[in-house]
PDB file of N, CA, C and O in Angstrom:
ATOM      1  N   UNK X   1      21.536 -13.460 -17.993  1.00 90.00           N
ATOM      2  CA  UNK X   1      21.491 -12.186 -17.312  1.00 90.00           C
ATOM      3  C   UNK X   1      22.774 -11.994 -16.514  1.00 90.00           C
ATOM      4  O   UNK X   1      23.241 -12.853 -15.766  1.00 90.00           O
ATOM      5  N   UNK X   2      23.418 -10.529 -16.787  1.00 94.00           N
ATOM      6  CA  UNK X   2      24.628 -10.331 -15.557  1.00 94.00           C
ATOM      7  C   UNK X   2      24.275 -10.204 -14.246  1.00 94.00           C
ATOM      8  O   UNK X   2      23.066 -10.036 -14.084  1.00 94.00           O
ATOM      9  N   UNK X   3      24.889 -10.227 -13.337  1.00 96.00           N
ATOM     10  CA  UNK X   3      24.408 -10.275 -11.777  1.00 96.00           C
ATOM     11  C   UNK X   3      25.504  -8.968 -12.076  1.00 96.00           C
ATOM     12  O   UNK X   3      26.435  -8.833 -12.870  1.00 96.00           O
ATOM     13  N   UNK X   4      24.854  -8.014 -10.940  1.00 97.00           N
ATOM     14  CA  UNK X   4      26.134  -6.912 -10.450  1.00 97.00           C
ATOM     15  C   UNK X   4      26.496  -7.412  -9.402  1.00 97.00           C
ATOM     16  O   UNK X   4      25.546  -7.815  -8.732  1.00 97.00           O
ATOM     17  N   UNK X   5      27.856  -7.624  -8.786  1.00 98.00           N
ATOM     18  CA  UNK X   5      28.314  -8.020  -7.946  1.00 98.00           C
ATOM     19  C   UNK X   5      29.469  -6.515  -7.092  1.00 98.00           C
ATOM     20  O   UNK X   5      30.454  -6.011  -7.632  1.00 98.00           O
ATOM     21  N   UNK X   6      28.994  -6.205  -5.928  1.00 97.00           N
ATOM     22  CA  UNK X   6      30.264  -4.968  -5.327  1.00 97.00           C
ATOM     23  C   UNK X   6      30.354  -5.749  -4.015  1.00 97.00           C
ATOM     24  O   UNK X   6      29.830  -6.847  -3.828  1.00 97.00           O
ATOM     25  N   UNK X   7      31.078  -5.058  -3.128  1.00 98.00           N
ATOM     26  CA  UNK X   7      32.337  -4.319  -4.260  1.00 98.00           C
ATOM     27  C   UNK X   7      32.794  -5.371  -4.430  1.00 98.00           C
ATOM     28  O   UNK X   7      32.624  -6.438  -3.840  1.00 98.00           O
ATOM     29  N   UNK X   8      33.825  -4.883  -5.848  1.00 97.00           N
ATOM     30  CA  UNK X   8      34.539  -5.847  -6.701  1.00 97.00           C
ATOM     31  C   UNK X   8      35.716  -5.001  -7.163  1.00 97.00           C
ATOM     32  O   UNK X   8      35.734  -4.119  -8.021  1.00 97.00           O
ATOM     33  N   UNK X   9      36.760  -5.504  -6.345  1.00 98.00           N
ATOM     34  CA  UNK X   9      37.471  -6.524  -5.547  1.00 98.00           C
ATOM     35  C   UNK X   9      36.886  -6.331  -4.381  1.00 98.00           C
ATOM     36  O   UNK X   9      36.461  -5.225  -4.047  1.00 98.00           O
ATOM     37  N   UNK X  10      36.771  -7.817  -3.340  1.00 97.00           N
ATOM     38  CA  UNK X  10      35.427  -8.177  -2.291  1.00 97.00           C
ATOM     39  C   UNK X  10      36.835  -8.726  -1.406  1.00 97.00           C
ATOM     40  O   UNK X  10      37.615  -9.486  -1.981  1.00 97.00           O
ATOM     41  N   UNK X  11      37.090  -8.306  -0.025  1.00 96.00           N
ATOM     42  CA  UNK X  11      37.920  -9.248   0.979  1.00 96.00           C
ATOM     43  C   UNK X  11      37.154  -9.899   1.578  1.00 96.00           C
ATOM     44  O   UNK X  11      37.662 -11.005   1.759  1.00 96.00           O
ATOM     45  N   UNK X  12      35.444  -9.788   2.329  1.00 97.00           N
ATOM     46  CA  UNK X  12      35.042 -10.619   3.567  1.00 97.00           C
ATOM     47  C   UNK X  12      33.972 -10.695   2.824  1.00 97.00           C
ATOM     48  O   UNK X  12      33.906 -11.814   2.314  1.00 97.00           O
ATOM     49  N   UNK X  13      32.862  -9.829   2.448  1.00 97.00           N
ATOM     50  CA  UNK X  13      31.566  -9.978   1.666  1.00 97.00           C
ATOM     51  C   UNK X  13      31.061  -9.781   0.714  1.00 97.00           C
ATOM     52  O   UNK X  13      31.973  -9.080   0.275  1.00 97.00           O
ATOM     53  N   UNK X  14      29.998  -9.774  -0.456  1.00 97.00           N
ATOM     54  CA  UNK X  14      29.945  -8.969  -1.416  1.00 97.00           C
ATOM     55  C   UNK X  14      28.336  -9.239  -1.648  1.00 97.00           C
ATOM     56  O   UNK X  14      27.562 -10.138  -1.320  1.00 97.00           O
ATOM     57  N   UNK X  15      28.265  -8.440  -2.123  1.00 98.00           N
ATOM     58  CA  UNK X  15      26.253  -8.202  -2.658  1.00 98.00           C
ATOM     59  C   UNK X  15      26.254  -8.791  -3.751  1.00 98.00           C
ATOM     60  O   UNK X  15      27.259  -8.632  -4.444  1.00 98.00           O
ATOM     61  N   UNK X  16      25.382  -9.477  -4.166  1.00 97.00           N
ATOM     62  CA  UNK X  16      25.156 -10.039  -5.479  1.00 97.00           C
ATOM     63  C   UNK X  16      23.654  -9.320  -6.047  1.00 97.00           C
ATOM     64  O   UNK X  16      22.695  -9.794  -5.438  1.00 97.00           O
ATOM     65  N   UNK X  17      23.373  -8.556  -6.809  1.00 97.00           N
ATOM     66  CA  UNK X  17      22.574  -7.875  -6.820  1.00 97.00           C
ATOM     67  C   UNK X  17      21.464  -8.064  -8.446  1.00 97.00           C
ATOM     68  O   UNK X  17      22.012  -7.585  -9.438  1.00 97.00           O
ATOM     69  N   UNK X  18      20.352  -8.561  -8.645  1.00 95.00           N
ATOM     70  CA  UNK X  18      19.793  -8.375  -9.590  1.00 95.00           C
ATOM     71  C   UNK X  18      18.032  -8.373  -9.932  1.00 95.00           C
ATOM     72  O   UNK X  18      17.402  -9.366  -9.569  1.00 95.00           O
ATOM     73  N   UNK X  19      17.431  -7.449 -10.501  1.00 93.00           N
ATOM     74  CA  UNK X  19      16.420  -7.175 -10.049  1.00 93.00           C
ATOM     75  C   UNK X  19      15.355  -8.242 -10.463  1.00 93.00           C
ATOM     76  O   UNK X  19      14.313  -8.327  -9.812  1.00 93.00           O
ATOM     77  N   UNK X  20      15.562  -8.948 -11.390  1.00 92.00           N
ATOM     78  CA  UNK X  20      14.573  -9.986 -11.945  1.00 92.00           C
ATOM     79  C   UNK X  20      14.929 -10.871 -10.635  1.00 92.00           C
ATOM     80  O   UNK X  20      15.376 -11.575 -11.541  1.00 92.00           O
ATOM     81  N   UNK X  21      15.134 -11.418  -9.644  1.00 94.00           N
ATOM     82  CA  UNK X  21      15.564 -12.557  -8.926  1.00 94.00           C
ATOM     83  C   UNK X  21      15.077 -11.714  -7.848  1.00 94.00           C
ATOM     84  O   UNK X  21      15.761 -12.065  -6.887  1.00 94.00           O
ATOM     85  N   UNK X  22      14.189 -10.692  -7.415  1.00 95.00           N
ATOM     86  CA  UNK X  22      13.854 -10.154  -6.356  1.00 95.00           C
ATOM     87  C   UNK X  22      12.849 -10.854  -5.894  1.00 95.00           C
ATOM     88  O   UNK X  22      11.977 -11.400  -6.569  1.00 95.00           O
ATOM     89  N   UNK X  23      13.001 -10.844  -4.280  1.00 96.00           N
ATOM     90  CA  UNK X  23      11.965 -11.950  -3.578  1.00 96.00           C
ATOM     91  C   UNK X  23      12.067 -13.265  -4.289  1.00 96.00           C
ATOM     92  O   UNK X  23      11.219 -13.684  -5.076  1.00 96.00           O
ATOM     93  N   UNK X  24      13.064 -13.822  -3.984  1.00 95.00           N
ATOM     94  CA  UNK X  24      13.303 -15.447  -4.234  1.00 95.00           C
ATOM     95  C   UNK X  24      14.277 -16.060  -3.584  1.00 95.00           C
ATOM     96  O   UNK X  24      14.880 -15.565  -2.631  1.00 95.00           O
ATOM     97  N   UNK X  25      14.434 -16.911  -3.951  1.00 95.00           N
ATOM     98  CA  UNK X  25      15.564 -18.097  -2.633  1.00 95.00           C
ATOM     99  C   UNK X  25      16.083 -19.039  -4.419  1.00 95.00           C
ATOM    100  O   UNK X  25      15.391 -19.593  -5.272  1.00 95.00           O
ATOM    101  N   UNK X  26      17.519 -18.813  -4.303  1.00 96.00           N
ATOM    102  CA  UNK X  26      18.509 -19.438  -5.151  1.00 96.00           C
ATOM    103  C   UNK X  26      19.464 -20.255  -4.660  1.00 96.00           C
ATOM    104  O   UNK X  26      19.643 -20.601  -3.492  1.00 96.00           O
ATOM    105  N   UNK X  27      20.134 -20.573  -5.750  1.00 96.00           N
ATOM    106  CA  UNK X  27      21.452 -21.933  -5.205  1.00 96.00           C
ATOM    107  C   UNK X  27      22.304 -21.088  -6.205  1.00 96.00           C
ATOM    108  O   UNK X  27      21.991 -21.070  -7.395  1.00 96.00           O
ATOM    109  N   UNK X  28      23.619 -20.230  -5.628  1.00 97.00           N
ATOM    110  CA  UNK X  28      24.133 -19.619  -6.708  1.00 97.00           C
ATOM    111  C   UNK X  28      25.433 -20.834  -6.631  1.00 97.00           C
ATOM    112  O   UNK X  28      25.728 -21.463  -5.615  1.00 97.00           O
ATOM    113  N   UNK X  29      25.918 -20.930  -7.613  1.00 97.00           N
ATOM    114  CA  UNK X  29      27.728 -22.006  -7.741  1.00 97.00           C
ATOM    115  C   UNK X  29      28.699 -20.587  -8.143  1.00 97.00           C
ATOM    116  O   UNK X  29      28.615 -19.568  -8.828  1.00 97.00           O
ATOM    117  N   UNK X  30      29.675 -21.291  -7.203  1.00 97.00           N
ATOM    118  CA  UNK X  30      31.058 -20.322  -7.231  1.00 97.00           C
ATOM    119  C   UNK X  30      31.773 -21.267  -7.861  1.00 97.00           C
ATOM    120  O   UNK X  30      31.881 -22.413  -7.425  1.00 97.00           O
ATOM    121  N   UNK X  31      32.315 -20.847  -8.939  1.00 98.00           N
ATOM    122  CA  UNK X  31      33.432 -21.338 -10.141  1.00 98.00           C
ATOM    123  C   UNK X  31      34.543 -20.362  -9.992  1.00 98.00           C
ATOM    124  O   UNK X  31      34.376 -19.170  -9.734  1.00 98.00           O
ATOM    125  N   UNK X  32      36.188 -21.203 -10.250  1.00 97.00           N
ATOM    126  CA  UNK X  32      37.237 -19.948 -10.564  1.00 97.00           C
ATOM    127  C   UNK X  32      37.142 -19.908 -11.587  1.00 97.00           C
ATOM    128  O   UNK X  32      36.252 -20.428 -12.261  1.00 97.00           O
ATOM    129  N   UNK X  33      38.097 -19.241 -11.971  1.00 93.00           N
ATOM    130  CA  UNK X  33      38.347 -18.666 -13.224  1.00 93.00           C
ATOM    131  C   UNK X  33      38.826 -19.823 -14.120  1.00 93.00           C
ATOM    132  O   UNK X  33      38.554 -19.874 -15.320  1.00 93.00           O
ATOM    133  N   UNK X  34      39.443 -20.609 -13.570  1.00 94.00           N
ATOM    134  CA  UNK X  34      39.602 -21.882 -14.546  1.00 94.00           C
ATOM    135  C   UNK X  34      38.615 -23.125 -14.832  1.00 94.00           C
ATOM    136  O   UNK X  34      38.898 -24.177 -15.407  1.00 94.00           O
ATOM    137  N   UNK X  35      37.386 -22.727 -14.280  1.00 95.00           N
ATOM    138  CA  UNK X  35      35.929 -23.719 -14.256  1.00 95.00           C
ATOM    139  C   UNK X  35      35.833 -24.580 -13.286  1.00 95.00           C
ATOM    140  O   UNK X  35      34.951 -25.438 -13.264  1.00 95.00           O
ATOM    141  N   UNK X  36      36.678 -24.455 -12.426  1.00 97.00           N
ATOM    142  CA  UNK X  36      36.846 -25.412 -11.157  1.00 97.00           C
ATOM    143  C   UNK X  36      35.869 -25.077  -9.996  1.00 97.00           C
ATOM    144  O   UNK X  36      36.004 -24.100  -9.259  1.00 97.00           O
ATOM    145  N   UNK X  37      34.628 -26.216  -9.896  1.00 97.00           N
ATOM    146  CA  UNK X  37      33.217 -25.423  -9.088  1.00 97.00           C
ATOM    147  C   UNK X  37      33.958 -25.469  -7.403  1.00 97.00           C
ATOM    148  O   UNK X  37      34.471 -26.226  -6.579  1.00 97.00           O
ATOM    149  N   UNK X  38      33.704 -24.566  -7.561  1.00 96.00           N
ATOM    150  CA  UNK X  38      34.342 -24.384  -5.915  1.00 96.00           C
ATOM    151  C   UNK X  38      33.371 -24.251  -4.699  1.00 96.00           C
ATOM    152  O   UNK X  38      33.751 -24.191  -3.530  1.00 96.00           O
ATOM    153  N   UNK X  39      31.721 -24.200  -5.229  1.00 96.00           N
ATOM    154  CA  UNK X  39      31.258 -24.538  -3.808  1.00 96.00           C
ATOM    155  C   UNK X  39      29.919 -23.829  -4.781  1.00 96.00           C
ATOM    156  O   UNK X  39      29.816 -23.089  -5.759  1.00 96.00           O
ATOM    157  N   UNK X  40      28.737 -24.790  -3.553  1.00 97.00           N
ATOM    158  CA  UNK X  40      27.568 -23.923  -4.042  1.00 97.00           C
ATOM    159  C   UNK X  40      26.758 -23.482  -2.571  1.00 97.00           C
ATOM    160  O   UNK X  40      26.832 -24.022  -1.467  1.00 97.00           O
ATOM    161  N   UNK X  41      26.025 -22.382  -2.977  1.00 96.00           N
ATOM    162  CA  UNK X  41      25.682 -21.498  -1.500  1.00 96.00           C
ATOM    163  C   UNK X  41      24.345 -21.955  -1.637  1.00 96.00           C
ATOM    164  O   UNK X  41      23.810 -21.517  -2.656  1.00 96.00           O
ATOM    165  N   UNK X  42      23.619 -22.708  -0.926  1.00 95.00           N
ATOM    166  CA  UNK X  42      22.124 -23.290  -0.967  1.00 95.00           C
ATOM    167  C   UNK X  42      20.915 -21.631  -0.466  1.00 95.00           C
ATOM    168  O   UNK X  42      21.273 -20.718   0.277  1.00 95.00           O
ATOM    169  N   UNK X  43      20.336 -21.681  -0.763  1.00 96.00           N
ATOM    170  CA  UNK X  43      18.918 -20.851  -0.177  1.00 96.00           C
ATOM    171  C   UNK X  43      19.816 -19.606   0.107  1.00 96.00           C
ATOM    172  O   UNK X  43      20.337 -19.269   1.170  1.00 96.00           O
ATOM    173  N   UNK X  44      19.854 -19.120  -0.897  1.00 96.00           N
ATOM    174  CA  UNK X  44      20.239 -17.469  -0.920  1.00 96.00           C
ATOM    175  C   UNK X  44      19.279 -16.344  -1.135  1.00 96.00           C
ATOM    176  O   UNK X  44      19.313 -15.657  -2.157  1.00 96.00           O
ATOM    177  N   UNK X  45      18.409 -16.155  -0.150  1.00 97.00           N
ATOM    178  CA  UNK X  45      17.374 -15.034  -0.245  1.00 97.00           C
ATOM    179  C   UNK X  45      17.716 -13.537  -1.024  1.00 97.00           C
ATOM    180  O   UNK X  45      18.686 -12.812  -0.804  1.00 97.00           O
ATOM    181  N   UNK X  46      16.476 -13.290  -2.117  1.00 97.00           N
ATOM    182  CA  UNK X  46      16.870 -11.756  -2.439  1.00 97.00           C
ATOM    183  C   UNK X  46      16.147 -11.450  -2.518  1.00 97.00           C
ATOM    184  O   UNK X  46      15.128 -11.839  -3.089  1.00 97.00           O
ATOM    185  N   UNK X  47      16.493 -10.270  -1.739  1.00 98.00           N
ATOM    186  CA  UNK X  47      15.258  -9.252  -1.244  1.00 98.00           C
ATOM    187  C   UNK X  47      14.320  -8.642  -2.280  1.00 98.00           C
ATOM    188  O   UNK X  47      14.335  -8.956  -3.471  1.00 98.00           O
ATOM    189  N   UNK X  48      13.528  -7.772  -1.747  1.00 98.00           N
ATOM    190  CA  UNK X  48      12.878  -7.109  -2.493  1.00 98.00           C
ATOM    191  C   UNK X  48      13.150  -5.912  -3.758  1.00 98.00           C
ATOM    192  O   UNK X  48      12.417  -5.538  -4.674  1.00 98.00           O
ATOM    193  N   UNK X  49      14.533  -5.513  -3.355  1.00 97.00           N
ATOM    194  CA  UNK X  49      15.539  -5.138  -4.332  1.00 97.00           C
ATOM    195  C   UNK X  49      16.175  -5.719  -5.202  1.00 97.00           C
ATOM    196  O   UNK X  49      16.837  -5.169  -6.082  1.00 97.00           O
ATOM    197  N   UNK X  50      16.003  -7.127  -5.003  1.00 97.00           N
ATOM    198  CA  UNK X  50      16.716  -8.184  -5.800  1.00 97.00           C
ATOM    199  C   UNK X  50      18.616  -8.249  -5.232  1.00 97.00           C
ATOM    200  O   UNK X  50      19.564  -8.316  -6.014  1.00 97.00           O
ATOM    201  N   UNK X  51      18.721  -8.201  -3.554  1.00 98.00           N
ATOM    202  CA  UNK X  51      20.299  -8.584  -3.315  1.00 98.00           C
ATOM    203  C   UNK X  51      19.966  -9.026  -2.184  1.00 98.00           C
ATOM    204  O   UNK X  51      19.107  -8.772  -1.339  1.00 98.00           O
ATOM    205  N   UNK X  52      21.185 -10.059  -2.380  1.00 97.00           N
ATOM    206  CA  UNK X  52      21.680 -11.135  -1.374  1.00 97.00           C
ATOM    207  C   UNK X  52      23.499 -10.787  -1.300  1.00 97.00           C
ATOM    208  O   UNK X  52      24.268 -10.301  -2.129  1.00 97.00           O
ATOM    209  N   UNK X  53      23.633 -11.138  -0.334  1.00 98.00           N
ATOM    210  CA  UNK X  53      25.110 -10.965   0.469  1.00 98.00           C
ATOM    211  C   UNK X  53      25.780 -12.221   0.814  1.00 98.00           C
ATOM    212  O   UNK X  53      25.406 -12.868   1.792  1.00 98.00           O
ATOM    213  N   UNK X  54      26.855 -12.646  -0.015  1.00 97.00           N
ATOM    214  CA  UNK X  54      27.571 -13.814   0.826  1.00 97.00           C
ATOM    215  C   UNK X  54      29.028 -13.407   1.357  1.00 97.00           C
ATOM    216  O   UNK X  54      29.575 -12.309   1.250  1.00 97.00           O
ATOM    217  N   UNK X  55      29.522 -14.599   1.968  1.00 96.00           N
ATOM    218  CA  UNK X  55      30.575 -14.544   2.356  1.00 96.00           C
ATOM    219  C   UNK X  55      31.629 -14.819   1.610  1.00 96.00           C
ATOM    220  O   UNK X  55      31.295 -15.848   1.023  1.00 96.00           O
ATOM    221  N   UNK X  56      32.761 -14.521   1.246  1.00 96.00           N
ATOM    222  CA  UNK X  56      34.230 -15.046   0.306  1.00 96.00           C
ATOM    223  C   UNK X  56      35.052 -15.082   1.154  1.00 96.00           C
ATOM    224  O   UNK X  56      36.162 -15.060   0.622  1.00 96.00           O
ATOM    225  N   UNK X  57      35.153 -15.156   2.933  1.00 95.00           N
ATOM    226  CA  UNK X  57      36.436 -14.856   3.596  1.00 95.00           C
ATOM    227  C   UNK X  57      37.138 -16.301   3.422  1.00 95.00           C
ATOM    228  O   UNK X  57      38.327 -16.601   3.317  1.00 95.00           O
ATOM    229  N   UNK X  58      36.483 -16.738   3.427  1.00 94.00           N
ATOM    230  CA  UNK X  58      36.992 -18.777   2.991  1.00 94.00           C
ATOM    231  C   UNK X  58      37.926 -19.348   2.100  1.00 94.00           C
ATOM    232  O   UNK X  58      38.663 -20.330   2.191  1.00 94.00           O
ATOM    233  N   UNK X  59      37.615 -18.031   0.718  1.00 95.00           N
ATOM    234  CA  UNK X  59      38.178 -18.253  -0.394  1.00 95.00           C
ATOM    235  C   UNK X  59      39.388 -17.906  -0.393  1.00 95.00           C
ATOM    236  O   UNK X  59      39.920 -17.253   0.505  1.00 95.00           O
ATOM    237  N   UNK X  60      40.071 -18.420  -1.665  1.00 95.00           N
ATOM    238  CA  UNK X  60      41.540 -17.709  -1.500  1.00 95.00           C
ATOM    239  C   UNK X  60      41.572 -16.596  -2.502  1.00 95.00           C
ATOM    240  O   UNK X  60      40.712 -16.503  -3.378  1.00 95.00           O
ATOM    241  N   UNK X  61      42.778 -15.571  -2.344  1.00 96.00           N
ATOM    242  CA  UNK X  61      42.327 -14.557  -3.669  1.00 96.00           C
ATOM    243  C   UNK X  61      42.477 -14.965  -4.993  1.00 96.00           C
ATOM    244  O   UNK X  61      43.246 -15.914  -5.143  1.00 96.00           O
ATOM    245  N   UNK X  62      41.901 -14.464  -6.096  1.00 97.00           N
ATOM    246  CA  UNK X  62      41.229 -14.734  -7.137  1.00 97.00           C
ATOM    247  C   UNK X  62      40.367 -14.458  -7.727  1.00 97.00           C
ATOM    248  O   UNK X  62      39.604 -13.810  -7.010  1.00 97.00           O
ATOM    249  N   UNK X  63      39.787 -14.635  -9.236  1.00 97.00           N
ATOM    250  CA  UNK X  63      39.052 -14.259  -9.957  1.00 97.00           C
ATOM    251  C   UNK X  63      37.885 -15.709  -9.583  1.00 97.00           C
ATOM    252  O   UNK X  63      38.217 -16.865  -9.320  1.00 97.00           O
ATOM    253  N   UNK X  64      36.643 -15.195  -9.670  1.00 98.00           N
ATOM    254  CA  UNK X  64      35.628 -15.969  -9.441  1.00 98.00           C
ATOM    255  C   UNK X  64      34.548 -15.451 -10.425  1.00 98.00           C
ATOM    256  O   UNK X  64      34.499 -14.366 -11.005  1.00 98.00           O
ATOM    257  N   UNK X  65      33.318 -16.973 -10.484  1.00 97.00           N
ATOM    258  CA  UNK X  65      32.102 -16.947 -11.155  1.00 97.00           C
ATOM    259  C   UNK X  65      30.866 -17.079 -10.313  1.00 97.00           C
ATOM    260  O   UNK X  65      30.919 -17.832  -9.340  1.00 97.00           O
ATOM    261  N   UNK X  66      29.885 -16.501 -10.551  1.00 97.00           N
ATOM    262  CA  UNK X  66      29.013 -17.038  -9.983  1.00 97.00           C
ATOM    263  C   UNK X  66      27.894 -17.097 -10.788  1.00 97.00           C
ATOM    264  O   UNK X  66      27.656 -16.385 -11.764  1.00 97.00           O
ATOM    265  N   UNK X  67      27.074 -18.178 -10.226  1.00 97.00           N
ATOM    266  CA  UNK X  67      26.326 -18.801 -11.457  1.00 97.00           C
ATOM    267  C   UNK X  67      24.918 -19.259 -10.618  1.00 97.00           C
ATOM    268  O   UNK X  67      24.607 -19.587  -9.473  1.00 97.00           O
ATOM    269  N   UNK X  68      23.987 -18.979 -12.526  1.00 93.00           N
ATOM    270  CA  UNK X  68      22.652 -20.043 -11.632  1.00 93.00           C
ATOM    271  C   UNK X  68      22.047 -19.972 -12.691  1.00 93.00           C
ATOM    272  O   UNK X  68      22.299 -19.276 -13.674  1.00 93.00           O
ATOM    273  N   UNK X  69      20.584 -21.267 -12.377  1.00 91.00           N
ATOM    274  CA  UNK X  69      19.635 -20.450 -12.846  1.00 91.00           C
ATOM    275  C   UNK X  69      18.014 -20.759 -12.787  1.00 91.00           C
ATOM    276  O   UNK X  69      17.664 -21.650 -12.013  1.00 91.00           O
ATOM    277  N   UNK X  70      17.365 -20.319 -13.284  1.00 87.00           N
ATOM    278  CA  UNK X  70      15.830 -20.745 -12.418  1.00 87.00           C
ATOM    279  C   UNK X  70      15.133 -21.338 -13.738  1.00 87.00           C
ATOM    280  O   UNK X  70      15.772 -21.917 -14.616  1.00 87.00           O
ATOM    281  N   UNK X  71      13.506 -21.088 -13.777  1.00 86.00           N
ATOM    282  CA  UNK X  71      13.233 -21.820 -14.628  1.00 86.00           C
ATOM    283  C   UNK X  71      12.886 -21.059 -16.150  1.00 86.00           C
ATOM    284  O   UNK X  71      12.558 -21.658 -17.175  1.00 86.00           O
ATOM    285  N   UNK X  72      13.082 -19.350 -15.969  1.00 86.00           N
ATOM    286  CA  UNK X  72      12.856 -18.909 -16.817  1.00 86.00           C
ATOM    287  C   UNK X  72      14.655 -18.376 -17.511  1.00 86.00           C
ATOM    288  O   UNK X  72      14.855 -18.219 -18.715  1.00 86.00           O
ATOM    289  N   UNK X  73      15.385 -18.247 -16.785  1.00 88.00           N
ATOM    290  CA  UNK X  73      16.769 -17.704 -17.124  1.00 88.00           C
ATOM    291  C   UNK X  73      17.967 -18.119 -16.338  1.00 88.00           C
ATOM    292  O   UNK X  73      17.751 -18.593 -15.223  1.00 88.00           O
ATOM    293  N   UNK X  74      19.421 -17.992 -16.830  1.00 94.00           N
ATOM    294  CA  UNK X  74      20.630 -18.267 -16.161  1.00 94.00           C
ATOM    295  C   UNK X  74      20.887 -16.806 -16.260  1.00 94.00           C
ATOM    296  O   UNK X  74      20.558 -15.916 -17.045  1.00 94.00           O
ATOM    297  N   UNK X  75      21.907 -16.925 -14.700  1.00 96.00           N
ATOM    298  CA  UNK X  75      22.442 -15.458 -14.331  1.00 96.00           C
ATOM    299  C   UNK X  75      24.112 -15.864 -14.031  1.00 96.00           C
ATOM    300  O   UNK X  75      24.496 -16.969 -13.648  1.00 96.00           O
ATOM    301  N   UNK X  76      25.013 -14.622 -14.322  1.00 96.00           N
ATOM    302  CA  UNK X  76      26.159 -15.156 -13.976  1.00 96.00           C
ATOM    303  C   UNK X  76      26.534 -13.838 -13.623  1.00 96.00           C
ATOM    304  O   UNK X  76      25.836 -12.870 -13.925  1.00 96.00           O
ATOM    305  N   UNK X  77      27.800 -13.731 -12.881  1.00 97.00           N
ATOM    306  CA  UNK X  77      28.542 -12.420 -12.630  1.00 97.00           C
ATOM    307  C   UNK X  77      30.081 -12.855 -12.443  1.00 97.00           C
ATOM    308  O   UNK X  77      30.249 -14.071 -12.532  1.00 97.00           O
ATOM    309  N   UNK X  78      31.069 -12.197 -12.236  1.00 97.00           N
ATOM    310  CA  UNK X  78      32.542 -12.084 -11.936  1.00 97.00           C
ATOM    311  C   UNK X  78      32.789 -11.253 -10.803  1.00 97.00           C
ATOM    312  O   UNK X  78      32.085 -10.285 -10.515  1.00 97.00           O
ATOM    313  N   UNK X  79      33.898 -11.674 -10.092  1.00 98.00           N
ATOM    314  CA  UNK X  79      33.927 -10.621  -8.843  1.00 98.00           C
ATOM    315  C   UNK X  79      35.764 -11.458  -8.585  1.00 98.00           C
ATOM    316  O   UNK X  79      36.130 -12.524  -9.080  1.00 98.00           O
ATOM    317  N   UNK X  80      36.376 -10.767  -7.911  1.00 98.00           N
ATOM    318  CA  UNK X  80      37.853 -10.751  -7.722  1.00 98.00           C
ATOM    319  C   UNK X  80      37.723 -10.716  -6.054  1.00 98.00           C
ATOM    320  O   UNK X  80      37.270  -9.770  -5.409  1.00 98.00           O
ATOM    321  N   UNK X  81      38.168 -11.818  -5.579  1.00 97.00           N
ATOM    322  CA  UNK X  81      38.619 -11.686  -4.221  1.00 97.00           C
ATOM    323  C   UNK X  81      39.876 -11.614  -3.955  1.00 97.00           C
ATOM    324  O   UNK X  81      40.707 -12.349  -4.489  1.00 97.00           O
ATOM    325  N   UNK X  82      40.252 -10.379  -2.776  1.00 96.00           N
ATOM    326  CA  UNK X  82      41.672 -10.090  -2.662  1.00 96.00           C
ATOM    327  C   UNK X  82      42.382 -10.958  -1.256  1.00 96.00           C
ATOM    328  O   UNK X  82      43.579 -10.837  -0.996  1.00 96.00           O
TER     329      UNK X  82
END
């Protein structure tokens, strides 16, 4: 499944947004663009809309992945931090 991720290009935050993953708690992994896991965000709540909000101010700019997946599906999205 794609995750929508905005905005995209993201400087401080970005929504990760998808409706099958609504009302749940995830472990999403941030990968660059060259497969290099760059960190994973533990207990990421999504709401009842299915979005959660993290932080990228940490990161450096770049193309990024984000990844997961539960027990019925994997989700991934792309997002560009400036």
């Amino acid at each position: 499944e794609t995750l929508a991720i905005f905005p995209n290009p993201a400087s401080s935050t970005c929504i990760i947004s998808s409706a099958t993953l609504s009302n749940s708690i995830q472990t999403i992994q941030l990968y660059s663009v060259y497969g290099e896991h760059i960190a994973s965000l533990q207990n990421q709540f999504f709401d009842a809309s299915g979005k959660t909000e993290i932080s990228v101010e940490g990161l450096p700019p770049g193309t990024y992945m984000c990844a997961g997946t539960t027990k019925d599906t994997s989700f991934k999205g792309m997002f560009v931090k400036l």
